[in-house]
């Protein structure tokens, strides 16, 4: 959906209407994509690689204490 806006130049309001979400949601997705690229949407139940590493390190710190 984000690439419809970033690559094809569609308006967020048009994309939002087509898929049944708010334009605000679409704009948030575009922002996330511009910040994190393909890692912005890792899939249901998954973390972005940097978030996963941070979580792993925090667990390691807790375990060491």
CSV table of N, CA and C in Angstrom, one decimal:
chain,number,residue,atom,x,y,z
A,1,UNK,N,0.8,-1.2,0.0
A,1,UNK,CA,0.0,0.0,0.0
A,1,UNK,C,0.9,1.3,0.0
A,2,UNK,N,1.9,1.2,0.8
A,2,UNK,CA,2.8,2.4,0.9
A,2,UNK,C,3.4,2.7,-0.5
A,3,UNK,N,3.8,1.7,-1.2
A,3,UNK,CA,4.5,1.9,-2.5
A,3,UNK,C,3.5,2.6,-3.5
A,4,UNK,N,2.2,2.4,-3.3
A,4,UNK,CA,1.2,3.0,-4.2
A,4,UNK,C,1.4,4.6,-4.1
A,5,UNK,N,1.8,5.0,-2.9
A,5,UNK,CA,1.9,6.4,-2.7
A,5,UNK,C,3.4,6.9,-3.0
A,6,UNK,N,4.3,6.1,-2.5
A,6,UNK,CA,5.7,6.6,-2.7
A,6,UNK,C,6.2,6.4,-4.1
A,7,UNK,N,5.8,5.3,-4.8
A,7,UNK,CA,6.3,5.1,-6.1
A,7,UNK,C,5.3,5.5,-7.2
A,8,UNK,N,4.0,5.3,-7.0
A,8,UNK,CA,3.1,5.6,-8.1
A,8,UNK,C,2.4,7.0,-7.9
A,9,UNK,N,2.6,7.6,-6.8
A,9,UNK,CA,2.1,9.0,-6.6
A,9,UNK,C,0.6,9.1,-6.3
A,10,UNK,N,0.0,7.9,-5.8
A,10,UNK,CA,-1.4,8.0,-5.5
A,10,UNK,C,-1.6,8.8,-4.2
A,11,UNK,N,-2.7,9.4,-4.0
A,11,UNK,CA,-3.0,10.2,-2.8
A,11,UNK,C,-3.4,9.3,-1.6
A,12,UNK,N,-2.9,9.6,-0.4
A,12,UNK,CA,-3.2,8.8,0.7
A,12,UNK,C,-4.7,8.6,0.9
A,13,UNK,N,-5.5,9.6,0.7
A,13,UNK,CA,-7.0,9.5,0.8
A,13,UNK,C,-7.6,8.5,-0.1
A,14,UNK,N,-7.1,8.4,-1.4
A,14,UNK,CA,-7.6,7.5,-2.3
A,14,UNK,C,-7.2,6.0,-1.9
A,15,UNK,N,-6.0,5.8,-1.5
A,15,UNK,CA,-5.6,4.5,-1.1
A,15,UNK,C,-6.3,4.1,0.2
A,16,UNK,N,-6.5,5.0,1.1
A,16,UNK,CA,-7.3,4.7,2.4
A,16,UNK,C,-8.7,4.3,2.0
A,17,UNK,N,-9.3,5.0,1.1
A,17,UNK,CA,-10.7,4.7,0.8
A,17,UNK,C,-10.7,3.3,0.1
A,18,UNK,N,-9.8,3.0,-0.8
A,18,UNK,CA,-9.8,1.7,-1.5
A,18,UNK,C,-9.6,0.5,-0.5
A,19,UNK,N,-8.9,0.7,0.5
A,19,UNK,CA,-8.6,-0.5,1.4
A,19,UNK,C,-9.4,-0.4,2.7
A,20,UNK,N,-10.1,0.7,3.0
A,20,UNK,CA,-11.0,0.7,4.1
A,20,UNK,C,-10.3,1.1,5.4
A,21,UNK,N,-9.3,2.0,5.3
A,21,UNK,CA,-8.6,2.5,6.6
A,21,UNK,C,-8.7,4.0,6.5
A,22,UNK,N,-8.2,4.7,7.5
A,22,UNK,CA,-8.3,6.1,7.5
A,22,UNK,C,-7.0,6.7,6.8
A,23,UNK,N,-7.1,7.9,6.3
A,23,UNK,CA,-5.9,8.5,5.7
A,23,UNK,C,-4.8,8.7,6.7
A,24,UNK,N,-5.1,8.9,7.9
A,24,UNK,CA,-4.1,9.0,9.0
A,24,UNK,C,-3.3,7.7,9.1
A,25,UNK,N,-4.0,6.6,9.0
A,25,UNK,CA,-3.3,5.3,9.1
A,25,UNK,C,-2.3,5.2,7.9
A,26,UNK,N,-2.7,5.6,6.7
A,26,UNK,CA,-1.9,5.5,5.6
A,26,UNK,C,-0.7,6.4,5.7
A,27,UNK,N,-0.9,7.6,6.2
A,27,UNK,CA,0.2,8.5,6.4
A,27,UNK,C,1.2,8.0,7.4
A,28,UNK,N,0.7,7.3,8.5
A,28,UNK,CA,1.6,6.8,9.5
A,28,UNK,C,2.4,5.6,8.9
A,29,UNK,N,1.8,4.8,8.0
A,29,UNK,CA,2.5,3.7,7.3
A,29,UNK,C,3.6,4.3,6.4
A,30,UNK,N,3.3,5.4,5.7
A,30,UNK,CA,4.3,6.0,4.9
A,30,UNK,C,5.5,6.5,5.7
A,31,UNK,N,5.2,7.1,6.9
A,31,UNK,CA,6.3,7.6,7.7
A,31,UNK,C,7.1,6.5,8.2
A,32,UNK,N,6.5,5.4,8.7
A,32,UNK,CA,7.2,4.2,9.2
A,32,UNK,C,8.1,3.7,8.1
A,33,UNK,N,7.6,3.6,6.9
A,33,UNK,CA,8.4,3.1,5.8
A,33,UNK,C,9.5,4.0,5.4
A,34,UNK,N,9.3,5.3,5.5
A,34,UNK,CA,10.4,6.2,5.2
A,34,UNK,C,11.5,6.1,6.3
A,35,UNK,N,11.2,5.8,7.5
A,35,UNK,CA,12.2,5.7,8.6
A,35,UNK,C,12.9,4.4,8.6
A,36,UNK,N,12.1,3.3,8.3
A,36,UNK,CA,12.7,1.9,8.5
A,36,UNK,C,12.8,1.1,7.2
A,37,UNK,N,12.3,1.6,6.1
A,37,UNK,CA,12.3,0.8,4.9
A,37,UNK,C,11.5,-0.5,5.0
A,38,UNK,N,12.1,-1.5,4.3
A,38,UNK,CA,11.4,-2.8,4.3
A,38,UNK,C,11.3,-3.4,5.7
A,39,UNK,N,12.1,-3.0,6.7
A,39,UNK,CA,12.0,-3.5,8.1
A,39,UNK,C,10.9,-2.9,8.8
A,40,UNK,N,10.2,-1.9,8.3
A,40,UNK,CA,9.1,-1.2,9.0
A,40,UNK,C,7.9,-2.2,9.3
A,41,UNK,N,7.7,-3.2,8.4
A,41,UNK,CA,6.6,-4.1,8.6
A,41,UNK,C,7.0,-5.5,8.5
A,42,UNK,N,7.6,-6.0,9.6
A,42,UNK,CA,8.2,-7.4,9.6
A,42,UNK,C,7.1,-8.5,9.6
A,43,UNK,N,5.9,-8.2,9.8
A,43,UNK,CA,4.9,-9.3,9.8
A,43,UNK,C,4.3,-9.5,11.2
A,44,UNK,N,3.2,-10.1,11.2
A,44,UNK,CA,2.4,-10.3,12.4
A,44,UNK,C,3.2,-11.1,13.5
A,45,UNK,N,3.4,-10.5,14.6
A,45,UNK,CA,4.1,-11.2,15.7
A,45,UNK,C,5.6,-11.1,15.7
A,46,UNK,N,6.1,-10.4,14.7
A,46,UNK,CA,7.6,-10.3,14.6
A,46,UNK,C,8.0,-8.9,14.9
A,47,UNK,N,9.2,-8.7,15.3
A,47,UNK,CA,9.8,-7.4,15.6
A,47,UNK,C,10.7,-7.0,14.5
A,48,UNK,N,10.9,-5.7,14.3
A,48,UNK,CA,12.0,-5.2,13.4
A,48,UNK,C,13.3,-5.7,13.9
A,49,UNK,N,14.3,-5.9,13.1
A,49,UNK,CA,15.5,-6.5,13.5
A,49,UNK,C,16.2,-5.7,14.7
A,50,UNK,N,16.2,-4.4,14.7
A,50,UNK,CA,16.8,-3.6,15.8
A,50,UNK,C,16.0,-3.8,17.1
A,51,UNK,N,14.7,-3.9,17.0
A,51,UNK,CA,13.8,-4.0,18.2
A,51,UNK,C,14.1,-5.4,18.7
A,52,UNK,N,14.2,-6.4,17.9
A,52,UNK,CA,14.5,-7.8,18.4
A,52,UNK,C,15.8,-7.9,19.1
A,53,UNK,N,16.8,-7.2,18.5
A,53,UNK,CA,18.1,-7.2,19.2
A,53,UNK,C,18.1,-6.5,20.5
A,54,UNK,N,17.4,-5.4,20.6
A,54,UNK,CA,17.2,-4.7,21.9
A,54,UNK,C,16.6,-5.5,22.9
A,55,UNK,N,15.5,-6.2,22.5
A,55,UNK,CA,14.8,-7.1,23.4
A,55,UNK,C,15.7,-8.2,23.9
A,56,UNK,N,16.5,-8.8,23.0
A,56,UNK,CA,17.4,-9.9,23.4
A,56,UNK,C,18.4,-9.4,24.4
A,57,UNK,N,19.0,-8.2,24.1
A,57,UNK,CA,20.0,-7.6,25.0
A,57,UNK,C,19.4,-7.3,26.4
A,58,UNK,N,18.2,-6.8,26.4
A,58,UNK,CA,17.5,-6.5,27.7
A,58,UNK,C,17.3,-7.8,28.5
A,59,UNK,N,16.9,-8.8,27.8
A,59,UNK,CA,16.7,-10.1,28.5
A,59,UNK,C,18.0,-10.6,29.0
A,60,UNK,N,19.1,-10.5,28.3
A,60,UNK,CA,20.4,-10.9,28.7
A,60,UNK,C,20.8,-10.2,30.0
A,61,UNK,N,20.6,-8.9,30.0
A,61,UNK,CA,20.9,-8.0,31.2
A,61,UNK,C,20.1,-8.5,32.4
A,62,UNK,N,18.8,-8.8,32.2
A,62,UNK,CA,18.0,-9.3,33.3
A,62,UNK,C,18.5,-10.6,33.8
A,63,UNK,N,18.9,-11.5,32.9
A,63,UNK,CA,19.4,-12.8,33.3
A,63,UNK,C,20.7,-12.7,34.0
A,64,UNK,N,21.5,-11.8,33.7
A,64,UNK,CA,22.8,-11.6,34.3
A,64,UNK,C,22.7,-11.1,35.7
A,65,UNK,N,21.6,-10.3,35.9
A,65,UNK,CA,21.4,-9.7,37.3
A,65,UNK,C,20.9,-10.8,38.2
